[in-house]
Amino acid sequence: MRPQLIRLVPGFVALALALAAGAPSVSAGEADALPASVANAMAQASPQAIMDYRRKLQEYEEARAAFEQDAGAYWSAIADKRRGRNAKRRDRVQITLDDYVLQQPPVYEGPKRPVNPAPEEEGGKPPRPPKTIPVVADLVRAAAEHFQFAPQRPTSEVEFKRAYARYARAAGLTPEQAVRVYSFETGGTGNYDVQAGIEHGGKRAISTAMGYNQLLTTNTVELLAEQGHEFVRDLTARVAATQGPARKAMEHKLAVLKKMVAFTLTVPDDWSAHQRLADTPQGWACHAMVLDIDIGPMLQTHKLLTSVLFARAKGYNRPLTAAELEMMNLTGDGTGLDMVTMPQAMREQVPTTNFFQRSGYERNPVAIRHNTVAKLLAITNERMDFNSNKPGARELAAAF
């Protein structure tokens, strides 16, 4: 079950140029510490500086409390309206403008939180270290350790693109959907192993989102749990068609795939449960399959195909545009379909906040700037148009 939250991906990073994703994330083994000279200087603050800080802190806390009261009421209304829409859908009742919050959220315009010149006076627990985000080397190492397996990497980027194009077309994705989503998710230049944050000059991973359609570790675990039987069936057919020394390697890959699928089935079919599995070394090992020339295209395809099939099952039979598919890819199928099925006149009026949790919205400068459904779809289309002319996107289009 996919979450009803917008995630942060390279497409939005490229649009915003920079993305505040909470505490800075690090790759496995990295950490930063405050220089001793800075800490010593702060410890030598004068009494006057401390008094000034406390005055400013009180002003900040009063302004922030007033804002939080307004913001809390606003986001409670967003949640109430969402529950109401869900109930209407269950009862097959038409959704109208009244079922959305039509005002934009309150914006904090008060003073910034002041910097404490004597942080030792506050006491309390030290800040939590930033969460470790696995990168390719960590995933491959986990696969070797827990499943005695190394993903079969392509000999070239075009080999992976051709494998993806063959599988995607056979599964029912259109070239336009695949290429334009790829162009948005990777900026039109991403390789099969591109990871969010480590592209376009980035040096540090900001999430586990990887590949043409930027699968998170939780996406991979969920796809293996829900679609794993199809992956096993397809790979079994490939094993039967393989001859010579390569067959033994394929048989081993099939055995590993079955073990990974069994691992993902050890918890209920629930996003939170899958997320907990994804945060384990075995979950990292499963995510390494995104890199495999046989399994990777299956995962990339089904990341999008599940949204297409979900829309169809809900009675939406018109082909999804690439931008509409991207909204479902980003937000989860239920939330995405809410936007996709909305008439154009409503898209112009409904704020994007209706499709976010507060924490996700406040970390997403693109949704804040393009603050209605119509504007968000328009900027997505615009970015797809631009990036579709880049070398990686053209190469993928040619693979179809």
Short mmCIF file of C-alpha atoms in Angstrom, two decimals:
data_model
loop_
_atom_site.label_atom_id
_atom_site.label_comp_id
_atom_site.label_asym_id
_atom_site.label_seq_id
_atom_site.Cartn_x
_atom_site.Cartn_y
_atom_site.Cartn_z
CA MET A 1 0.00 0.00 0.00
CA ARG A 2 1.60 3.22 -1.14
CA PRO A 3 1.66 6.28 1.15
CA GLN A 4 -0.47 9.35 0.62
CA LEU A 5 2.49 11.74 0.85
CA ILE A 6 4.55 13.65 -1.67
CA ARG A 7 8.17 12.60 -1.55
CA LEU A 8 11.27 14.60 -2.46
CA VAL A 9 12.88 13.61 -5.74
CA PRO A 10 15.51 14.97 -8.13
CA GLY A 11 12.81 16.47 -10.35
CA PHE A 12 11.72 18.77 -7.55
CA VAL A 13 15.30 19.33 -6.44
CA ALA A 14 16.21 20.54 -9.92
CA LEU A 15 13.22 22.85 -9.99
CA ALA A 16 13.96 24.35 -6.60
CA LEU A 17 17.75 24.32 -6.97
CA ALA A 18 18.04 23.50 -3.28
CA LEU A 19 15.84 21.46 -1.00
CA ALA A 20 15.70 21.69 2.76
CA ALA A 21 15.15 18.08 3.80
CA GLY A 22 15.32 18.50 7.57
CA ALA A 23 18.53 17.49 9.28
CA PRO A 24 21.44 16.95 6.88
CA SER A 25 21.70 13.33 5.74
CA VAL A 26 24.92 11.43 5.35
CA SER A 27 26.09 8.37 3.52
CA ALA A 28 27.05 5.36 5.62
CA GLY A 29 30.02 6.18 7.83
CA GLU A 30 29.95 10.00 7.43
CA ALA A 31 29.40 12.52 10.23
CA ASP A 32 30.12 16.19 10.95
CA ALA A 33 31.04 17.77 14.28
CA LEU A 34 31.04 21.37 15.53
CA PRO A 35 34.63 22.73 15.55
CA ALA A 36 36.09 23.09 19.05
CA SER A 37 37.00 26.74 18.41
CA VAL A 38 33.36 27.58 17.68
CA ALA A 39 32.15 25.75 20.77
CA ASN A 40 34.70 27.57 22.96
CA ALA A 41 33.76 30.96 21.57
CA MET A 42 30.09 30.32 22.28
CA ALA A 43 30.92 29.26 25.83
CA GLN A 44 32.55 32.66 26.52
CA ALA A 45 29.41 34.73 25.88
CA SER A 46 28.97 37.90 28.00
CA PRO A 47 26.06 38.30 30.45
CA GLN A 48 24.69 41.10 28.24
CA ALA A 49 24.71 38.79 25.20
CA ILE A 50 22.87 36.14 27.19
CA MET A 51 20.23 38.63 28.37
CA ASP A 52 19.75 39.89 24.82
CA TYR A 53 19.36 36.33 23.63
CA ARG A 54 16.71 35.55 26.24
CA ARG A 55 14.71 38.65 25.29
CA LYS A 56 14.81 37.74 21.62
CA LEU A 57 13.94 34.15 22.41
CA GLN A 58 10.83 35.25 24.29
CA GLU A 59 9.76 37.42 21.35
CA TYR A 60 10.34 34.52 18.99
CA GLU A 61 8.42 32.03 21.12
CA GLU A 62 5.42 34.36 21.44
CA ALA A 63 5.32 35.00 17.69
CA ARG A 64 5.79 31.34 16.92
CA ALA A 65 3.07 30.26 19.34
CA ALA A 66 0.57 32.61 17.67
CA PHE A 67 1.54 31.27 14.26
CA GLU A 68 1.33 27.65 15.40
CA GLN A 69 -2.21 28.22 16.62
CA ASP A 70 -3.27 29.42 13.16
CA ALA A 71 -1.23 26.78 11.32
CA GLY A 72 -2.53 23.99 13.54
CA ALA A 73 -6.13 24.95 12.80
CA TYR A 74 -5.37 25.13 9.07
CA TRP A 75 -3.73 21.71 8.85
CA SER A 76 -6.45 20.17 11.00
CA ALA A 77 -8.95 21.46 8.45
CA ILE A 78 -6.86 19.90 5.66
CA ALA A 79 -6.97 16.52 7.45
CA ASP A 80 -10.72 16.83 8.11
CA LYS A 81 -11.44 17.61 4.47
CA ARG A 82 -9.29 14.68 3.36
CA ARG A 83 -11.21 12.29 5.59
CA GLY A 84 -14.45 13.69 4.23
CA ARG A 85 -13.35 13.13 0.62
CA ASN A 86 -12.31 9.58 1.41
CA ALA A 87 -15.72 8.88 2.94
CA LYS A 88 -17.47 10.35 -0.10
CA ARG A 89 -15.44 8.18 -2.45
CA ARG A 90 -16.30 5.07 -0.49
CA ASP A 91 -19.96 6.00 -0.81
CA ARG A 92 -19.55 6.98 -4.50
CA VAL A 93 -20.63 10.56 -3.78
CA GLN A 94 -19.35 13.32 -6.10
CA ILE A 95 -16.49 15.47 -4.83
CA THR A 96 -16.98 19.25 -5.07
CA LEU A 97 -14.96 22.37 -4.28
CA ASP A 98 -16.48 22.40 -0.81
CA ASP A 99 -14.55 19.22 -0.07
CA TYR A 100 -11.20 21.06 -0.21
CA VAL A 101 -9.62 23.82 1.82
CA LEU A 102 -9.43 26.69 -0.67
CA GLN A 103 -7.27 29.08 1.34
CA GLN A 104 -3.49 29.01 1.20
CA PRO A 105 -1.74 28.15 4.48
CA PRO A 106 -0.63 30.81 6.96
CA VAL A 107 2.99 31.93 6.56
CA TYR A 108 5.25 32.62 9.52
CA GLU A 109 6.50 36.21 9.27
CA GLY A 110 7.83 36.74 12.79
CA PRO A 111 11.41 36.90 14.01
CA LYS A 112 13.81 34.01 13.51
CA ARG A 113 14.84 31.87 16.44
CA PRO A 114 17.95 33.52 17.91
CA VAL A 115 21.21 31.65 18.30
CA ASN A 116 22.06 30.87 21.90
CA PRO A 117 25.52 32.30 22.71
CA ALA A 118 25.79 29.92 25.69
CA PRO A 119 24.24 26.62 24.60
CA GLU A 120 25.53 24.80 27.66
CA GLU A 121 22.95 26.59 29.83
CA GLU A 122 20.07 24.82 28.10
CA GLY A 123 21.23 21.33 29.07
CA GLY A 124 19.07 18.49 27.87
CA LYS A 125 19.96 15.74 25.44
CA PRO A 126 22.45 16.33 22.62
CA PRO A 127 20.96 16.57 19.14
CA ARG A 128 20.39 13.25 17.39
CA PRO A 129 22.97 12.41 14.75
CA PRO A 130 21.75 12.65 11.14
CA LYS A 131 20.17 9.50 9.75
CA THR A 132 22.45 7.29 7.71
CA ILE A 133 21.32 6.93 4.10
CA PRO A 134 22.70 3.90 2.24
CA VAL A 135 24.31 4.44 -1.15
CA VAL A 136 25.06 1.93 -3.91
CA ALA A 137 28.14 0.51 -2.21
CA ASP A 138 26.14 -0.12 0.97
CA LEU A 139 23.32 -1.83 -0.94
CA VAL A 140 25.69 -4.11 -2.87
CA ARG A 141 27.55 -4.99 0.33
CA ALA A 142 24.27 -5.87 2.07
CA ALA A 143 23.19 -8.08 -0.84
CA ALA A 144 26.46 -9.98 -0.68
CA GLU A 145 26.31 -10.39 3.10
CA HIS A 146 22.67 -11.36 3.52
CA PHE A 147 21.81 -13.10 0.24
CA GLN A 148 25.24 -14.05 -1.15
CA PHE A 149 24.32 -12.19 -4.31
CA ALA A 150 25.73 -9.42 -6.48
CA PRO A 151 23.35 -7.64 -8.87
CA GLN A 152 24.21 -8.21 -12.52
CA ARG A 153 25.19 -4.73 -13.69
CA PRO A 154 24.75 -3.75 -17.36
CA THR A 155 27.78 -3.47 -19.59
CA SER A 156 26.59 -0.03 -20.69
CA GLU A 157 23.89 2.47 -19.89
CA VAL A 158 22.15 1.89 -23.20
CA GLU A 159 21.92 -1.84 -22.41
CA PHE A 160 19.88 -1.06 -19.29
CA LYS A 161 17.71 1.43 -21.17
CA ARG A 162 16.92 -1.15 -23.83
CA ALA A 163 16.04 -3.75 -21.21
CA TYR A 164 13.77 -1.26 -19.46
CA ALA A 165 12.12 -0.19 -22.71
CA ARG A 166 11.40 -3.80 -23.72
CA TYR A 167 9.85 -4.68 -20.39
CA ALA A 168 7.93 -1.40 -20.00
CA ARG A 169 6.40 -1.59 -23.46
CA ALA A 170 5.40 -5.23 -22.99
CA ALA A 171 3.81 -4.39 -19.64
CA GLY A 172 1.71 -1.59 -21.12
CA LEU A 173 3.55 1.66 -20.44
CA THR A 174 3.74 4.06 -23.35
CA PRO A 175 7.07 5.52 -24.53
CA GLU A 176 5.78 9.00 -23.67
CA GLN A 177 4.95 8.01 -20.09
CA ALA A 178 8.27 6.26 -19.52
CA VAL A 179 10.48 8.90 -21.13
CA ARG A 180 8.80 11.96 -19.67
CA VAL A 181 8.67 10.53 -16.15
CA TYR A 182 12.34 9.58 -16.49
CA SER A 183 13.14 13.09 -17.70
CA PHE A 184 11.45 14.62 -14.66
CA GLU A 185 12.76 12.18 -12.07
CA THR A 186 16.40 12.24 -13.21
CA GLY A 187 16.66 15.59 -14.99
CA GLY A 188 16.91 13.83 -18.36
CA THR A 189 20.47 12.63 -17.80
CA GLY A 190 20.30 10.06 -15.00
CA ASN A 191 21.88 6.62 -15.25
CA TYR A 192 20.26 3.41 -14.02
CA ASP A 193 22.05 3.80 -10.65
CA VAL A 194 21.43 7.53 -10.13
CA GLN A 195 20.51 8.38 -6.52
CA ALA A 196 18.73 11.46 -5.18
CA GLY A 197 21.31 14.03 -4.16
CA ILE A 198 24.19 12.36 -5.99
CA GLU A 199 23.53 13.88 -9.39
CA HIS A 200 23.95 17.20 -11.16
CA GLY A 201 27.03 17.86 -9.05
CA GLY A 202 25.52 16.71 -5.76
CA LYS A 203 27.86 15.05 -3.30
CA ARG A 204 25.57 13.61 -0.65
CA ALA A 205 22.52 11.35 -0.84
CA ILE A 206 19.31 13.02 0.35
CA SER A 207 17.24 9.82 0.17
CA THR A 208 17.39 6.24 -1.05
CA ALA A 209 15.48 7.16 -4.23
CA MET A 210 17.30 5.45 -7.09
CA GLY A 211 17.05 4.71 -10.79
CA TYR A 212 14.98 6.01 -13.68
CA ASN A 213 11.81 6.31 -11.57
CA GLN A 214 13.55 6.97 -8.26
CA LEU A 215 12.46 4.04 -6.13
CA LEU A 216 12.90 4.36 -2.39
CA THR A 217 13.98 1.31 -0.40
CA THR A 218 10.37 1.05 0.79
CA ASN A 219 9.11 1.10 -2.81
CA THR A 220 11.36 -1.83 -3.63
CA VAL A 221 10.26 -3.83 -0.59
CA GLU A 222 6.61 -3.11 -1.37
CA LEU A 223 6.92 -4.02 -5.04
CA LEU A 224 8.64 -7.29 -4.19
CA ALA A 225 5.85 -8.08 -1.73
CA GLU A 226 2.98 -7.15 -4.04
CA GLN A 227 4.36 -7.96 -7.49
CA GLY A 228 7.05 -10.48 -6.58
CA HIS A 229 5.08 -13.41 -7.95
CA GLU A 230 5.12 -11.75 -11.38
CA PHE A 231 8.85 -11.08 -11.16
CA VAL A 232 9.47 -14.73 -10.22
CA ARG A 233 7.30 -15.92 -13.10
CA ASP A 234 9.06 -13.71 -15.65
CA LEU A 235 12.54 -14.59 -14.41
CA THR A 236 11.65 -18.30 -14.41
CA ALA A 237 10.81 -17.99 -18.12
CA ARG A 238 14.15 -16.31 -18.76
CA VAL A 239 16.01 -19.04 -16.92
CA ALA A 240 14.30 -21.66 -19.08
CA ALA A 241 15.44 -19.80 -22.21
CA THR A 242 19.06 -19.48 -21.02
CA GLN A 243 21.72 -21.98 -22.05
CA GLY A 244 25.32 -22.71 -21.12
CA PRO A 245 27.30 -21.21 -18.22
CA ALA A 246 24.96 -18.21 -17.93
CA ARG A 247 22.11 -20.48 -16.85
CA LYS A 248 23.71 -21.31 -13.49
CA ALA A 249 24.02 -17.61 -12.65
CA MET A 250 20.39 -17.05 -13.66
CA GLU A 251 19.23 -19.96 -11.52
CA HIS A 252 21.05 -18.44 -8.54
CA LYS A 253 19.46 -15.06 -9.24
CA LEU A 254 16.03 -16.70 -9.33
CA ALA A 255 16.67 -18.44 -6.01
CA VAL A 256 17.75 -15.13 -4.43
CA LEU A 257 14.70 -13.34 -5.83
CA LYS A 258 12.42 -15.95 -4.24
CA LYS A 259 14.17 -15.47 -0.89
CA MET A 260 13.80 -11.70 -1.12
CA VAL A 261 10.12 -11.98 -1.96
CA ALA A 262 9.62 -14.31 0.99
CA PHE A 263 11.41 -11.79 3.23
CA THR A 264 9.08 -8.96 2.18
CA LEU A 265 6.04 -11.15 2.91
CA THR A 266 6.97 -11.52 6.57
CA VAL A 267 4.99 -8.38 7.48
CA PRO A 268 1.48 -7.13 6.62
CA ASP A 269 0.95 -5.36 3.29
CA ASP A 270 1.27 -1.93 4.86
CA TRP A 271 3.58 0.97 3.97
CA SER A 272 4.76 1.48 7.55
CA ALA A 273 5.56 -2.20 7.95
CA HIS A 274 7.40 -2.23 4.63
CA GLN A 275 9.30 0.89 5.67
CA ARG A 276 10.56 -0.84 8.80
CA LEU A 277 11.81 -3.78 6.70
CA ALA A 278 13.38 -1.39 4.19
CA ASP A 279 15.46 0.22 6.96
CA THR A 280 17.18 -3.09 7.78
CA PRO A 281 20.32 -4.47 6.09
CA GLN A 282 18.14 -7.10 4.40
CA GLY A 283 15.93 -4.31 3.07
CA TRP A 284 19.00 -2.56 1.70
CA ALA A 285 19.96 -5.84 0.03
CA CYS A 286 16.55 -6.01 -1.67
CA HIS A 287 17.03 -2.45 -2.93
CA ALA A 288 20.24 -3.57 -4.67
CA MET A 289 17.97 -5.37 -7.17
CA VAL A 290 17.25 -1.96 -8.72
CA LEU A 291 20.75 -2.24 -10.18
CA ASP A 292 20.22 -5.67 -11.76
CA ILE A 293 19.83 -5.85 -15.55
CA ASP A 294 16.93 -8.33 -15.24
CA ILE A 295 15.12 -7.32 -12.04
CA GLY A 296 15.82 -3.58 -12.20
CA PRO A 297 13.64 -2.94 -15.28
CA MET A 298 10.81 -4.92 -13.64
CA LEU A 299 10.96 -2.75 -10.53
CA GLN A 300 11.22 0.49 -12.53
CA THR A 301 8.26 -0.51 -14.71
CA HIS A 302 5.97 -1.61 -11.93
CA LYS A 303 6.68 1.56 -9.96
CA LEU A 304 4.63 3.32 -12.67
CA LEU A 305 2.41 0.46 -13.83
CA THR A 306 0.79 0.04 -10.42
CA SER A 307 -0.49 3.62 -10.72
CA VAL A 308 -1.86 3.01 -14.21
CA LEU A 309 -3.67 -0.12 -13.04
CA PHE A 310 -4.93 1.61 -9.89
CA ALA A 311 -6.51 4.40 -11.94
CA ARG A 312 -8.08 1.89 -14.28
CA ALA A 313 -9.48 -0.14 -11.39
CA LYS A 314 -11.08 3.03 -10.03
CA GLY A 315 -12.88 3.58 -13.33
CA TYR A 316 -10.50 6.14 -14.82
CA ASN A 317 -10.09 4.75 -18.31
CA ARG A 318 -8.55 7.73 -20.11
CA PRO A 319 -4.81 7.25 -20.61
CA LEU A 320 -2.83 9.09 -17.95
CA THR A 321 -0.60 11.87 -19.22
CA ALA A 322 2.98 11.65 -18.06
CA ALA A 323 2.47 14.57 -15.68
CA GLU A 324 -0.62 12.95 -14.18
CA LEU A 325 1.25 9.68 -13.81
CA GLU A 326 4.08 11.56 -12.12
CA MET A 327 1.66 13.03 -9.58
CA MET A 328 0.57 9.49 -8.67
CA ASN A 329 4.18 8.34 -8.69
CA LEU A 330 5.12 11.11 -6.27
CA THR A 331 2.14 11.21 -3.94
CA GLY A 332 0.79 7.69 -3.82
CA ASP A 333 -2.02 6.36 -5.93
CA GLY A 334 -5.01 7.51 -3.89
CA THR A 335 -3.82 11.08 -3.44
CA GLY A 336 -2.54 11.30 -7.00
CA LEU A 337 -5.84 10.09 -8.44
CA ASP A 338 -7.58 12.80 -6.43
CA MET A 339 -5.64 15.37 -8.48
CA VAL A 340 -5.88 13.49 -11.77
CA THR A 341 -9.67 13.17 -11.70
CA MET A 342 -10.20 16.81 -10.77
CA PRO A 343 -11.79 18.98 -13.50
CA GLN A 344 -9.56 21.75 -14.85
CA ALA A 345 -11.68 24.50 -13.31
CA MET A 346 -11.18 22.97 -9.87
CA ARG A 347 -7.46 22.43 -10.50
CA GLU A 348 -7.11 26.19 -10.87
CA GLN A 349 -8.59 26.81 -7.41
CA VAL A 350 -7.50 23.94 -5.17
CA PRO A 351 -4.27 24.54 -3.22
CA THR A 352 -1.59 21.87 -3.26
CA THR A 353 -1.72 21.72 0.54
CA ASN A 354 -4.78 19.48 0.23
CA PHE A 355 -2.50 16.65 -0.90
CA PHE A 356 0.25 16.96 1.69
CA GLN A 357 1.01 16.33 5.28
CA ARG A 358 2.30 19.54 6.82
CA SER A 359 5.89 18.33 7.24
CA GLY A 360 6.12 17.26 3.59
CA TYR A 361 4.65 20.50 2.31
CA GLU A 362 6.97 22.72 4.33
CA ARG A 363 9.99 20.87 2.93
CA ASN A 364 8.81 21.20 -0.66
CA PRO A 365 9.55 24.65 -2.14
CA VAL A 366 8.12 23.68 -5.53
CA ALA A 367 4.67 22.89 -4.14
CA ILE A 368 4.80 26.08 -2.08
CA ARG A 369 5.71 28.23 -5.07
CA HIS A 370 3.35 26.46 -7.51
CA ASN A 371 0.57 26.36 -4.97
CA THR A 372 -2.45 25.05 -6.89
CA VAL A 373 -2.99 21.72 -8.63
CA ALA A 374 -3.01 23.42 -12.02
CA LYS A 375 0.28 25.22 -11.35
CA LEU A 376 1.96 22.07 -10.03
CA LEU A 377 0.94 20.06 -13.09
CA ALA A 378 2.01 22.91 -15.37
CA ILE A 379 5.51 23.18 -13.89
CA THR A 380 5.86 19.39 -14.03
CA ASN A 381 4.96 19.41 -17.72
CA GLU A 382 7.31 22.32 -18.34
CA ARG A 383 10.21 20.49 -16.71
CA MET A 384 9.37 17.32 -18.64
CA ASP A 385 9.37 19.27 -21.91
CA PHE A 386 12.75 20.78 -21.15
CA ASN A 387 14.46 17.63 -19.88
CA SER A 388 13.10 15.38 -22.63
CA ASN A 389 15.59 17.01 -25.00
CA LYS A 390 18.59 15.99 -22.90
CA PRO A 391 20.87 13.10 -23.93
CA GLY A 392 19.63 10.49 -21.45
CA ALA A 393 15.98 11.09 -22.33
CA ARG A 394 16.71 10.97 -26.06
CA GLU A 395 18.64 7.72 -25.58
CA LEU A 396 15.71 6.18 -23.67
CA ALA A 397 13.25 7.31 -26.33
CA ALA A 398 15.40 5.66 -28.99
CA ALA A 399 15.42 2.43 -26.96
CA PHE A 400 11.66 2.18 -27.44
#
